CSV table of C-alpha atoms and ligand atoms in Angstrom, one decimal:
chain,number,residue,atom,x,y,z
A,1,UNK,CA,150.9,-100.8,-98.7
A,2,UNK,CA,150.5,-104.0,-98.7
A,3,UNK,CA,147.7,-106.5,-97.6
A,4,UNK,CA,148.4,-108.0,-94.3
A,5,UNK,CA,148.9,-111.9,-94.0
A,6,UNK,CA,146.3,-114.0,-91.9
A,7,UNK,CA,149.3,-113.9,-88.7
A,8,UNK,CA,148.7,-110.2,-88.9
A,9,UNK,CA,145.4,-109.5,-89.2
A,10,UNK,CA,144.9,-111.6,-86.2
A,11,UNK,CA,147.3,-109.7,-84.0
A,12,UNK,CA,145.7,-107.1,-85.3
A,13,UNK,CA,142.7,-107.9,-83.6
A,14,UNK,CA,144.1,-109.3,-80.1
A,15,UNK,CA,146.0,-105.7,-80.3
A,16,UNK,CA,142.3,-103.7,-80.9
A,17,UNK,CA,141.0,-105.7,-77.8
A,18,UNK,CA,143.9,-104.9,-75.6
A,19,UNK,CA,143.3,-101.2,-76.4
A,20,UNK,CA,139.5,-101.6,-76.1
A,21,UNK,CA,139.9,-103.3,-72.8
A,22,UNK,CA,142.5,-100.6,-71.5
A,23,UNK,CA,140.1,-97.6,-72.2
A,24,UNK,CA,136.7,-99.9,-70.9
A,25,UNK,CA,138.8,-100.6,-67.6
A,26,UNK,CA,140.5,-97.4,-67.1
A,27,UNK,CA,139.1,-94.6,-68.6
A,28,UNK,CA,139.8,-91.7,-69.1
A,29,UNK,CA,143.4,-92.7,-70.4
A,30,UNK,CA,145.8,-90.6,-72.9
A,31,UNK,CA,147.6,-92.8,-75.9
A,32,UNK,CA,150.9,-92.7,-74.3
A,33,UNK,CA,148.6,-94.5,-70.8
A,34,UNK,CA,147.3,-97.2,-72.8
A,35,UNK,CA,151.3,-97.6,-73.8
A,36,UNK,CA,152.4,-97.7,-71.0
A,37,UNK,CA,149.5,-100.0,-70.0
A,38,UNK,CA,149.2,-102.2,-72.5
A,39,UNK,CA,153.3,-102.6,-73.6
A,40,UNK,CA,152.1,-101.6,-77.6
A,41,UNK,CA,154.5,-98.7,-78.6
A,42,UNK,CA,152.6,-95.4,-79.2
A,43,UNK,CA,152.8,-95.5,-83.0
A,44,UNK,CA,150.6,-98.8,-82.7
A,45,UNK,CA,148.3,-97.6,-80.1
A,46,UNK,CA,147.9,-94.6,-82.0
A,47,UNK,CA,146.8,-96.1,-84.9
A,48,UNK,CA,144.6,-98.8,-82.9
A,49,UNK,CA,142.8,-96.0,-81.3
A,50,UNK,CA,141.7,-94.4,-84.8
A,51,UNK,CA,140.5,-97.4,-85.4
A,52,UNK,CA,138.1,-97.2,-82.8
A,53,UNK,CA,137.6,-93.9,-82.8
A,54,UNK,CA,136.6,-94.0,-86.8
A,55,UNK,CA,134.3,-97.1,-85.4
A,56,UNK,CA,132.6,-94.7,-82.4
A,57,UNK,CA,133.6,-96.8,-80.0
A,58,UNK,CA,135.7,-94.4,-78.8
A,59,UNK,CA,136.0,-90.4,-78.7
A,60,UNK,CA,138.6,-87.8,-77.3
A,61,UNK,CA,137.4,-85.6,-74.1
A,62,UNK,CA,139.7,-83.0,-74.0
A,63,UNK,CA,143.3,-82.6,-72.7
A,64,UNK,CA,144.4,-83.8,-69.1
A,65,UNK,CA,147.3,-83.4,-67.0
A,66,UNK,CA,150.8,-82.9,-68.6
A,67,UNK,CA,154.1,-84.9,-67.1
A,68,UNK,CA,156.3,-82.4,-68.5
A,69,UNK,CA,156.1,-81.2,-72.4
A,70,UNK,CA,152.2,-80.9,-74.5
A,71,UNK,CA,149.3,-81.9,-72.7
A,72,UNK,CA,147.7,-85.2,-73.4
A,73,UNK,CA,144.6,-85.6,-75.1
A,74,UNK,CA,142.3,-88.5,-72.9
A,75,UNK,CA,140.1,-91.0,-74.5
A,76,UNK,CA,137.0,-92.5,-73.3
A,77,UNK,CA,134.5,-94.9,-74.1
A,78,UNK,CA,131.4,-94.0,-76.0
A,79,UNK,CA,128.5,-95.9,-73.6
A,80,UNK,CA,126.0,-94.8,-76.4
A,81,UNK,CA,127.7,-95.7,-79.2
A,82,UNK,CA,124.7,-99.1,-78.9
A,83,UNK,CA,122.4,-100.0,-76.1
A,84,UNK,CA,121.3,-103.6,-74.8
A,85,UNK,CA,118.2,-105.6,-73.6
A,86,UNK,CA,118.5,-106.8,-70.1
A,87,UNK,CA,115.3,-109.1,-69.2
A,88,UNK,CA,114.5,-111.2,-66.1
A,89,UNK,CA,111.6,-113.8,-67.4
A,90,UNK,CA,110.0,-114.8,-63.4
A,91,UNK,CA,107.7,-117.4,-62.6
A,92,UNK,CA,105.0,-114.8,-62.2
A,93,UNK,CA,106.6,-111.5,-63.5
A,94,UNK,CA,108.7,-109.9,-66.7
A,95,UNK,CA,111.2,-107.2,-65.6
A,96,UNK,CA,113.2,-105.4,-68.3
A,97,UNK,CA,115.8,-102.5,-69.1
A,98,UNK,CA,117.3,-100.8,-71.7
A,99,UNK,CA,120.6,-99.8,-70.9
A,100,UNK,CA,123.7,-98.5,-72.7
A,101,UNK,CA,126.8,-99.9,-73.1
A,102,UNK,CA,128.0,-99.0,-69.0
A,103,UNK,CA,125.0,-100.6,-68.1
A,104,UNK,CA,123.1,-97.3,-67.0
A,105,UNK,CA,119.4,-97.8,-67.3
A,106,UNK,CA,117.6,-95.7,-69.7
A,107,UNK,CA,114.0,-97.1,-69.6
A,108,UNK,CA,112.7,-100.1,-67.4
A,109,UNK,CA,109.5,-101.9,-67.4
A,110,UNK,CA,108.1,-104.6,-65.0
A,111,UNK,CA,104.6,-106.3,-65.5
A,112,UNK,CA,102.8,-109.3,-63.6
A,113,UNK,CA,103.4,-112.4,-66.3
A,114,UNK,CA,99.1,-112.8,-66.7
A,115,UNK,CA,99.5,-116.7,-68.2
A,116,UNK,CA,102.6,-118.6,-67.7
A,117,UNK,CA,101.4,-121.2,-70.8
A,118,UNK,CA,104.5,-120.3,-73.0
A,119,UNK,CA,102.6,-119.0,-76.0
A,120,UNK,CA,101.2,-116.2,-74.0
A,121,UNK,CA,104.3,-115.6,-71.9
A,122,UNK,CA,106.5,-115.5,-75.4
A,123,UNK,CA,103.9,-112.5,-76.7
A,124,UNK,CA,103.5,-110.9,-73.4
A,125,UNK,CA,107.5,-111.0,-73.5
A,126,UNK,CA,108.0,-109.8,-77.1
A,127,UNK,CA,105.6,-106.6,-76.4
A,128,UNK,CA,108.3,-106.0,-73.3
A,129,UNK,CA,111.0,-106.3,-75.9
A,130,UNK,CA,109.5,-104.2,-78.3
A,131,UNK,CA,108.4,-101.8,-75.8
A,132,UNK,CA,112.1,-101.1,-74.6
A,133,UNK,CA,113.2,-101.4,-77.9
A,134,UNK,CA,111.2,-98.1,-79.1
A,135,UNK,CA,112.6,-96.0,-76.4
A,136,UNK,CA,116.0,-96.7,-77.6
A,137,UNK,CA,117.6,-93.6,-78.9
A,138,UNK,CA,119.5,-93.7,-82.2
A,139,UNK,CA,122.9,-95.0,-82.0
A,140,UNK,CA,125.6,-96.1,-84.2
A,141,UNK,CA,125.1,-99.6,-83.6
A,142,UNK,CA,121.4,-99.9,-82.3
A,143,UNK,CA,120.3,-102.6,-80.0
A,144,UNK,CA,123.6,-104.8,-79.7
A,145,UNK,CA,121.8,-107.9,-78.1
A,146,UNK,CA,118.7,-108.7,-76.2
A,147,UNK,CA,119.9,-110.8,-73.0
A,148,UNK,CA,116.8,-113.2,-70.6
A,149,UNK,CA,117.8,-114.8,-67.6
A,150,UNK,CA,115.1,-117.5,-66.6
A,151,UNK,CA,113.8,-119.7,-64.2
A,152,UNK,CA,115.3,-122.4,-65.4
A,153,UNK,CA,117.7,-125.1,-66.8
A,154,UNK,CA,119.1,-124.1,-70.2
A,155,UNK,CA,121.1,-125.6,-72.9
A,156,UNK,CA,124.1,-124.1,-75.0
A,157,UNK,CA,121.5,-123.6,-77.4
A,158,UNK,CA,119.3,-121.1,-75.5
A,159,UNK,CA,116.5,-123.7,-75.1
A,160,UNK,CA,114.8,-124.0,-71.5
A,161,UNK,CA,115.1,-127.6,-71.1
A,162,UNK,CA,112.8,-127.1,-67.7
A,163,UNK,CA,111.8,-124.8,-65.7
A,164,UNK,CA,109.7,-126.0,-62.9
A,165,UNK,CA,108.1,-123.4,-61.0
A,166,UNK,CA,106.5,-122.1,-65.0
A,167,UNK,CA,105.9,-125.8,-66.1
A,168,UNK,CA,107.8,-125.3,-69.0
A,169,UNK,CA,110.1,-127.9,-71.0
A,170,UNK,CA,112.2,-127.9,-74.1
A,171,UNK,CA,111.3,-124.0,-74.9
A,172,UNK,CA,113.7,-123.1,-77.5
A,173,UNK,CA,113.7,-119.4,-76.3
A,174,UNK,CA,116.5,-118.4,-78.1
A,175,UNK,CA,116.0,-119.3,-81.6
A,176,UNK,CA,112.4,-117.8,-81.2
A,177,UNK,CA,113.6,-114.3,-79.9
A,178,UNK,CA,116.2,-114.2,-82.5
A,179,UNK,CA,113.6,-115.4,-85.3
A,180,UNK,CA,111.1,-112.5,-83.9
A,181,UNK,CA,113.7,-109.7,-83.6
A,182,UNK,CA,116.7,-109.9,-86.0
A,183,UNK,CA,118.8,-109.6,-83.3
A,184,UNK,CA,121.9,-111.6,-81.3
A,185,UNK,CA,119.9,-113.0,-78.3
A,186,UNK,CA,121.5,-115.1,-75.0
A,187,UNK,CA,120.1,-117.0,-72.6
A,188,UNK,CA,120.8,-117.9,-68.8
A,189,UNK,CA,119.3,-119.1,-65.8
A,190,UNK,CA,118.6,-116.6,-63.7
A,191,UNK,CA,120.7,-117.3,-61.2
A,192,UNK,CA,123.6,-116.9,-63.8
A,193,UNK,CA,122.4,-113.7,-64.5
A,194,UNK,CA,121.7,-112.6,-61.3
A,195,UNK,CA,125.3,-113.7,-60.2
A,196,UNK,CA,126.8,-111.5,-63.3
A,197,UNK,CA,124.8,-108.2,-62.1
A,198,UNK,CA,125.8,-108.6,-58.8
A,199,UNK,CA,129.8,-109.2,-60.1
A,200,UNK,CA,129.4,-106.3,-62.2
A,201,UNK,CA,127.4,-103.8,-61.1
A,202,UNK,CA,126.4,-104.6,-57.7
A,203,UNK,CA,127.8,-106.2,-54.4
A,204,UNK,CA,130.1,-108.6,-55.9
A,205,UNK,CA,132.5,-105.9,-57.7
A,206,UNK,CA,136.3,-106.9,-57.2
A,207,UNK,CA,134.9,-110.2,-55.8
A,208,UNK,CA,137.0,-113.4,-57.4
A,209,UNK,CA,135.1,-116.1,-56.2
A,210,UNK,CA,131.6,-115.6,-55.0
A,211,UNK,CA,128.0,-117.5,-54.8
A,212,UNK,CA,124.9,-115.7,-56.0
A,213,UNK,CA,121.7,-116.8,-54.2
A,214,UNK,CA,118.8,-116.1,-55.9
A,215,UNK,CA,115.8,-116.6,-53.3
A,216,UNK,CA,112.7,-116.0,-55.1
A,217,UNK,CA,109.5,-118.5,-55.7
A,218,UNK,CA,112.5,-120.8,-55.7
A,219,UNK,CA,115.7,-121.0,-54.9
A,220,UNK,CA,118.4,-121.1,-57.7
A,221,UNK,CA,122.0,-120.4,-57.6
A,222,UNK,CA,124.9,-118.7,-60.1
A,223,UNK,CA,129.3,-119.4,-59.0
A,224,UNK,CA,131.5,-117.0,-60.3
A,225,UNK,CA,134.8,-118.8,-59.6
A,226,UNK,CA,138.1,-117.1,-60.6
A,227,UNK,CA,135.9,-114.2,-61.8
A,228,UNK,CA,134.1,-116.1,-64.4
A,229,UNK,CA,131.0,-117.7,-64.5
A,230,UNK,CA,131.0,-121.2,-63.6
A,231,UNK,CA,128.6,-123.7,-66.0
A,232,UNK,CA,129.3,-126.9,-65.9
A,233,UNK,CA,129.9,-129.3,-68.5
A,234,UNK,CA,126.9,-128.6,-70.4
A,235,UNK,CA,125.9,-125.4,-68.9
A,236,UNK,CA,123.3,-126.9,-65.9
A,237,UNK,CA,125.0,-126.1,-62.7
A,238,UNK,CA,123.9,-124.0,-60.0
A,239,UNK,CA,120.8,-125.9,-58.8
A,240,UNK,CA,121.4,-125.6,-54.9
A,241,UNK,CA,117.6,-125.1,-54.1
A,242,UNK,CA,117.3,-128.4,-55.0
A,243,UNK,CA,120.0,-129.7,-52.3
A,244,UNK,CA,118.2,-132.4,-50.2
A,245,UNK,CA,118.8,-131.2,-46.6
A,246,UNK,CA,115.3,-133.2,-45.0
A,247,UNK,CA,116.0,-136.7,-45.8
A,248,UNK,CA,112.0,-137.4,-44.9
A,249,UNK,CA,111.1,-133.9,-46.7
A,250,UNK,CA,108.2,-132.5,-48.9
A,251,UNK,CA,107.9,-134.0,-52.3
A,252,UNK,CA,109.7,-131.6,-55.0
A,253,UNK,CA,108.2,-130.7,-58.6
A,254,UNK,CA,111.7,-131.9,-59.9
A,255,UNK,CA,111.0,-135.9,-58.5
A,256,UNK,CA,113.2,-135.4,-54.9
A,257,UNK,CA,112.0,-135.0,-51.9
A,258,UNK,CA,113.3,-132.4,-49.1
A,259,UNK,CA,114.8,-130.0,-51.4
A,260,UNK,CA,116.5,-126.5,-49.8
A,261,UNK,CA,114.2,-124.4,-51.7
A,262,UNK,CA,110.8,-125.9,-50.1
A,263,UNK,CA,111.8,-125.0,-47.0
A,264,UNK,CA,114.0,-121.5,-47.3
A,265,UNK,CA,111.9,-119.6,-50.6
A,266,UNK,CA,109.1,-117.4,-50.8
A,267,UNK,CA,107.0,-119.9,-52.1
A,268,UNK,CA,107.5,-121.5,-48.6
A,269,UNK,CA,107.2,-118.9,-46.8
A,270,UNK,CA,104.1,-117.8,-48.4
A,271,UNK,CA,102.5,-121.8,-47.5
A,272,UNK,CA,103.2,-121.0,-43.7
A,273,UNK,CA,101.8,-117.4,-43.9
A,274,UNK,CA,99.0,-118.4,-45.8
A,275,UNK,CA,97.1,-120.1,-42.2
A,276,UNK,CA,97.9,-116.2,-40.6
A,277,UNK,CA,96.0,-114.8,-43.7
A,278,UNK,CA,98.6,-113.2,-45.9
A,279,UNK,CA,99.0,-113.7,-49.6
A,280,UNK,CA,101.8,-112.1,-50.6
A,281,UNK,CA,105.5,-111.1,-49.9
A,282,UNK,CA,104.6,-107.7,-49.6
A,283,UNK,CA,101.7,-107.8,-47.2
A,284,UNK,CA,104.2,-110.0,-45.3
A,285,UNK,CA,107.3,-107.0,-45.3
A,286,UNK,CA,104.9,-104.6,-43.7
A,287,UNK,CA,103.2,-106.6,-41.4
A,288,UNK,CA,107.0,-107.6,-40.0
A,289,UNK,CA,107.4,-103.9,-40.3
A,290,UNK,CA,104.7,-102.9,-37.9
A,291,UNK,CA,106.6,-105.7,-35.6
A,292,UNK,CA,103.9,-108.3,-35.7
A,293,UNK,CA,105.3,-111.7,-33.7
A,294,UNK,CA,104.4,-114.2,-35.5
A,295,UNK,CA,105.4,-112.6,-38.6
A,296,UNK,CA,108.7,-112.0,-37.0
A,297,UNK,CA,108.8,-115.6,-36.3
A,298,UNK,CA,108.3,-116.6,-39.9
A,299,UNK,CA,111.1,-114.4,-41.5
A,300,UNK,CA,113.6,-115.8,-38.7
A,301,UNK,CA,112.6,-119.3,-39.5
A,302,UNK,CA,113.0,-118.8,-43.0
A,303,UNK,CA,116.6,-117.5,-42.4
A,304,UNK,CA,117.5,-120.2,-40.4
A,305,UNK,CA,116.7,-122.5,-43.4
A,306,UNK,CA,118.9,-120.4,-45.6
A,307,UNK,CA,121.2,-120.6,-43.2
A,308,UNK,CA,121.7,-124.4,-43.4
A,309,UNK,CA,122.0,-124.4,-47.3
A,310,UNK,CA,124.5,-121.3,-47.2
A,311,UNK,CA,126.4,-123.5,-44.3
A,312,UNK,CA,126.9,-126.4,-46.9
A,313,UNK,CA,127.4,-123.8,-49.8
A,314,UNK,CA,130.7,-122.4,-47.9
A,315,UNK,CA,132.1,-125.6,-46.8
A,316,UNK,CA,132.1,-126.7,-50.4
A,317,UNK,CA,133.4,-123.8,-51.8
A,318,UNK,CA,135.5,-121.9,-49.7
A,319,UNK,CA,134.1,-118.8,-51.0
A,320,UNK,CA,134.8,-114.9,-50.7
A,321,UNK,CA,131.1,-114.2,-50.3
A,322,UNK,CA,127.9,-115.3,-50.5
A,323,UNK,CA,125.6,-112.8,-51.5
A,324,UNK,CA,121.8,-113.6,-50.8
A,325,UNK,CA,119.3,-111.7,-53.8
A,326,UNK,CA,116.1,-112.0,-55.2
A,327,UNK,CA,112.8,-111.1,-54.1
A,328,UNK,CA,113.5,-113.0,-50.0
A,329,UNK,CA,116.6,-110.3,-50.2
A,330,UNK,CA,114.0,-107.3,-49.4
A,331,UNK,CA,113.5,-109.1,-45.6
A,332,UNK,CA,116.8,-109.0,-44.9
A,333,UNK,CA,116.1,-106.6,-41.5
A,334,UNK,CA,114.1,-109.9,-40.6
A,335,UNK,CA,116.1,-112.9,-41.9
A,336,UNK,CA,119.7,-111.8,-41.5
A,337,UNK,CA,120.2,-112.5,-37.6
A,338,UNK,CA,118.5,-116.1,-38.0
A,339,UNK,CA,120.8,-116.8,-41.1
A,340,UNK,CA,124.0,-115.6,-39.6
A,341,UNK,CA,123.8,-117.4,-36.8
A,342,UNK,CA,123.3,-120.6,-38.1
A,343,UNK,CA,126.0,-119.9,-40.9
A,344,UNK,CA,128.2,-119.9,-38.0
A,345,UNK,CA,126.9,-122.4,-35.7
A,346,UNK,CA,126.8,-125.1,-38.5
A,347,UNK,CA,130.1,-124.0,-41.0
A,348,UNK,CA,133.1,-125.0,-40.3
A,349,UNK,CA,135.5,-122.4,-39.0
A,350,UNK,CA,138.5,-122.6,-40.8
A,351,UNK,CA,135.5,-121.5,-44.0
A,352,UNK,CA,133.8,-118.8,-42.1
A,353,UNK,CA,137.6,-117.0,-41.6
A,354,UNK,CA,136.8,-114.9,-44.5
A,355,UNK,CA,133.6,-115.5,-45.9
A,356,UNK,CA,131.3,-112.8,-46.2
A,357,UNK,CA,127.8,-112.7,-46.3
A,358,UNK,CA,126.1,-109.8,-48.5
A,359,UNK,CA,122.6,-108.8,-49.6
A,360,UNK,CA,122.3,-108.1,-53.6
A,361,UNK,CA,122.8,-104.3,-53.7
A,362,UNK,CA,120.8,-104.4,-56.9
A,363,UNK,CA,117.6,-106.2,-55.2
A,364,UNK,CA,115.5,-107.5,-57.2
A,365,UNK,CA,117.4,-106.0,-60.2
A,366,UNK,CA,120.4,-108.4,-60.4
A,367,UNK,CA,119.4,-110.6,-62.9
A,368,UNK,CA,117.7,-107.8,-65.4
A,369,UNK,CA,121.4,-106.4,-64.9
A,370,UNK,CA,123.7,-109.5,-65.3
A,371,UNK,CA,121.3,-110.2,-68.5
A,372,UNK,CA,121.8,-106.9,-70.0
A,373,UNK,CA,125.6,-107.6,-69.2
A,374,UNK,CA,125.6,-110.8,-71.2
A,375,UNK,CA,124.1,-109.4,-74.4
A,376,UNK,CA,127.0,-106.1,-73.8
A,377,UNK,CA,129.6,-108.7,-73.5
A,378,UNK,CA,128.2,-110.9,-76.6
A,379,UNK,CA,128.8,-107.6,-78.0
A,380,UNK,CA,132.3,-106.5,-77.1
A,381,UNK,CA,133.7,-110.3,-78.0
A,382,UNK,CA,132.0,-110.2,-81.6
A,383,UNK,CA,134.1,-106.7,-81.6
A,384,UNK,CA,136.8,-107.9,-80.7
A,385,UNK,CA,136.5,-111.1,-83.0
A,386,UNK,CA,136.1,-109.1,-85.6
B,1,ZN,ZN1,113.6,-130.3,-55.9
């Protein structure tokens, strides 16, 4: 046999990914399926699929239905063959999951962040880590990743160049995890993140173009356009809460005045509330719950300020959906009358055709998710680069 040239090695490895992509999509699948699938003849799939097999990446699950002659014998993915960090880094909370390699949570942890000064935050975050870590079962490849979305803007390099709402600037997050741990660690914005768990595991499945509203103590946003994550030239997109829509407005922490989130977030909601005596988002749910009036009146007006940034949101991109998460998502029996309506009062109506307006189906687990997704996709391309 001989050694294959540099031409075949790599087609090689565009073949592996084709395979591994087949039996990820579309699983359970027989050889002759991915074939057919994939347009590899069988002698190649075959062999590709040893490959992964010998790697644990893939196993056989018995035979399935026969078109005529032996009965196939169907392949699926192994989802524990590793299992990935997800974490979502708030301005006042840490929330992380171990998941396997389909995403499916096998030990989650959320804790009040007690100092925000980034020292304490980057130990009370490593104990988190390590914490998830230790519940991890044994596995062929171990932890594949540790994936943090933030509250913040990040570089390519993983470093939180600021992130208002904590008061942090130039952390270099990334190169700190990975110095602690050992182990391949991405960073995101939050929004990002939360705009990947919702496209993968949550409302946004099937979704090509979609806007991810992440309504929390601010109010940042993640586009998926075409089906991929939208960055910008160096990665800092996505800051809608920061639209100016009073031109008069309340002074911002990031210089402007009259930015979206100061009006439509929980942090303002929580200024108004705070006259009525309520402290928190919670107390606020319940007390709108019980059907208190002026509470009522608070969650409406809040929604009709989201409203007015998701009206400029769909005229400028045209999108499939716009689904609202986060923390504010929780109120949605309270805000989503106020925040439809003025969707449609102030969008123009050749936009609103087919837009659709969702809630996060993972709550306030999107961005945990979408992080966990980015260190399982890390994963799959180093595979697949291989
Ligand atoms: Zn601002």
């Amino acid at each position: 046999m001989t050694t294959p040239t540099g031409d075949q090695a790599l087609i090689k490895r565009i073949n592996t990914a084709i395979v591994l992509e087949c039996i990820l999509r579309g699983a359970p699948l027989s050889r002759a399926q991915i074939s057919e699938q994939s347009g590899l003849n069988k002698a190649t799939v075959s062999s590709l699929v040893q490959d992964l097999i010998d790697g644990s990446l893939v196993r056989e699950i018995g035979t399935g239905q026969s078109s005529g002659g032996r009965k196939p014998v169907m392949l699926e993915f192994v989802a524990t063959s590793g299992y990935a960090i997800g974490i979502d880094l708030g301005v006042n909370y840490i929330r992380g999951a171990l998941v396997d390699m389909r995403g499916e949570i096998v030990a989650e942890r959320t804790s009040s962040l007690r100092d925000s000064e980034p020292g304490a935050a980057f130990e009370q975050l490593c104990g988190c880590i390590e914490a998830l870590i230790a519940e991890a079962p044994a596995s062929p490849y171990g932890i594949v990743g540790i994936g943090v979305g933030v509250p913040g803007i990040v570089d390519e390099n993983g470093t939180i160049l600021f992130a208002p709402n904590l008061q942090w600037r130039d952390v270099p997050l990334q190169r700190m995890l990975s110095e602690r741990f050992g182990l391949h660690v991405t960073i995101d914005n939050e929004a990002n993140a939360g705009a990947l768990g919702e496209q993968k595991y949550g409302a946004g499945r099937s979704i090509a173009n979609l806007v991810y509203v992440s309504v929390g103590i601010g109010i940042g946003t993640g586009l998926i356009l075409h089906k991929s994550l939208y960055k910008g030239s160096a990665g800092y997109s996505g800051e809608m809460g920061h639209l100016s829509i009073e031109a008069h407005g309340l002074s911002c922490t990031c210089g402007n005045r009259g930015c979206w989130e100061l009006y439509a977030s929980e942090q303002a909601l929580l200024k108004q509330a705070s006259s009525l005596g309520f402290g928190d988002l919670e107390e606020l749910l319940s007390a709108a719950d019980s059907g208190r009036q002026d509470v009522l009146e608070l969650f409406a007006g809040i929604g009709e300020y989201l409203g007015i940034g998701i009206a400029n949101i769909v005229n400028v991109f045209n999108p499939d959906a716009v689904i609202i998460g986060n923390r504010m998502s929780q109120a949605r029996p309270w805000l989503e009358n106020s925040l439809r309506q003025t969707v449609v009062q102030r969008a123009l109506g050749f936009h609103l055709r087919k837009v659709q307006l969702l809630f996060a189906e993972l709550g306030e687990r999107s961005a945990m998710m979408g992080a966990a997704e980015m260190a399982i996709s890390g994963f799959f391309s180093r595979i697949k680069s291989a």
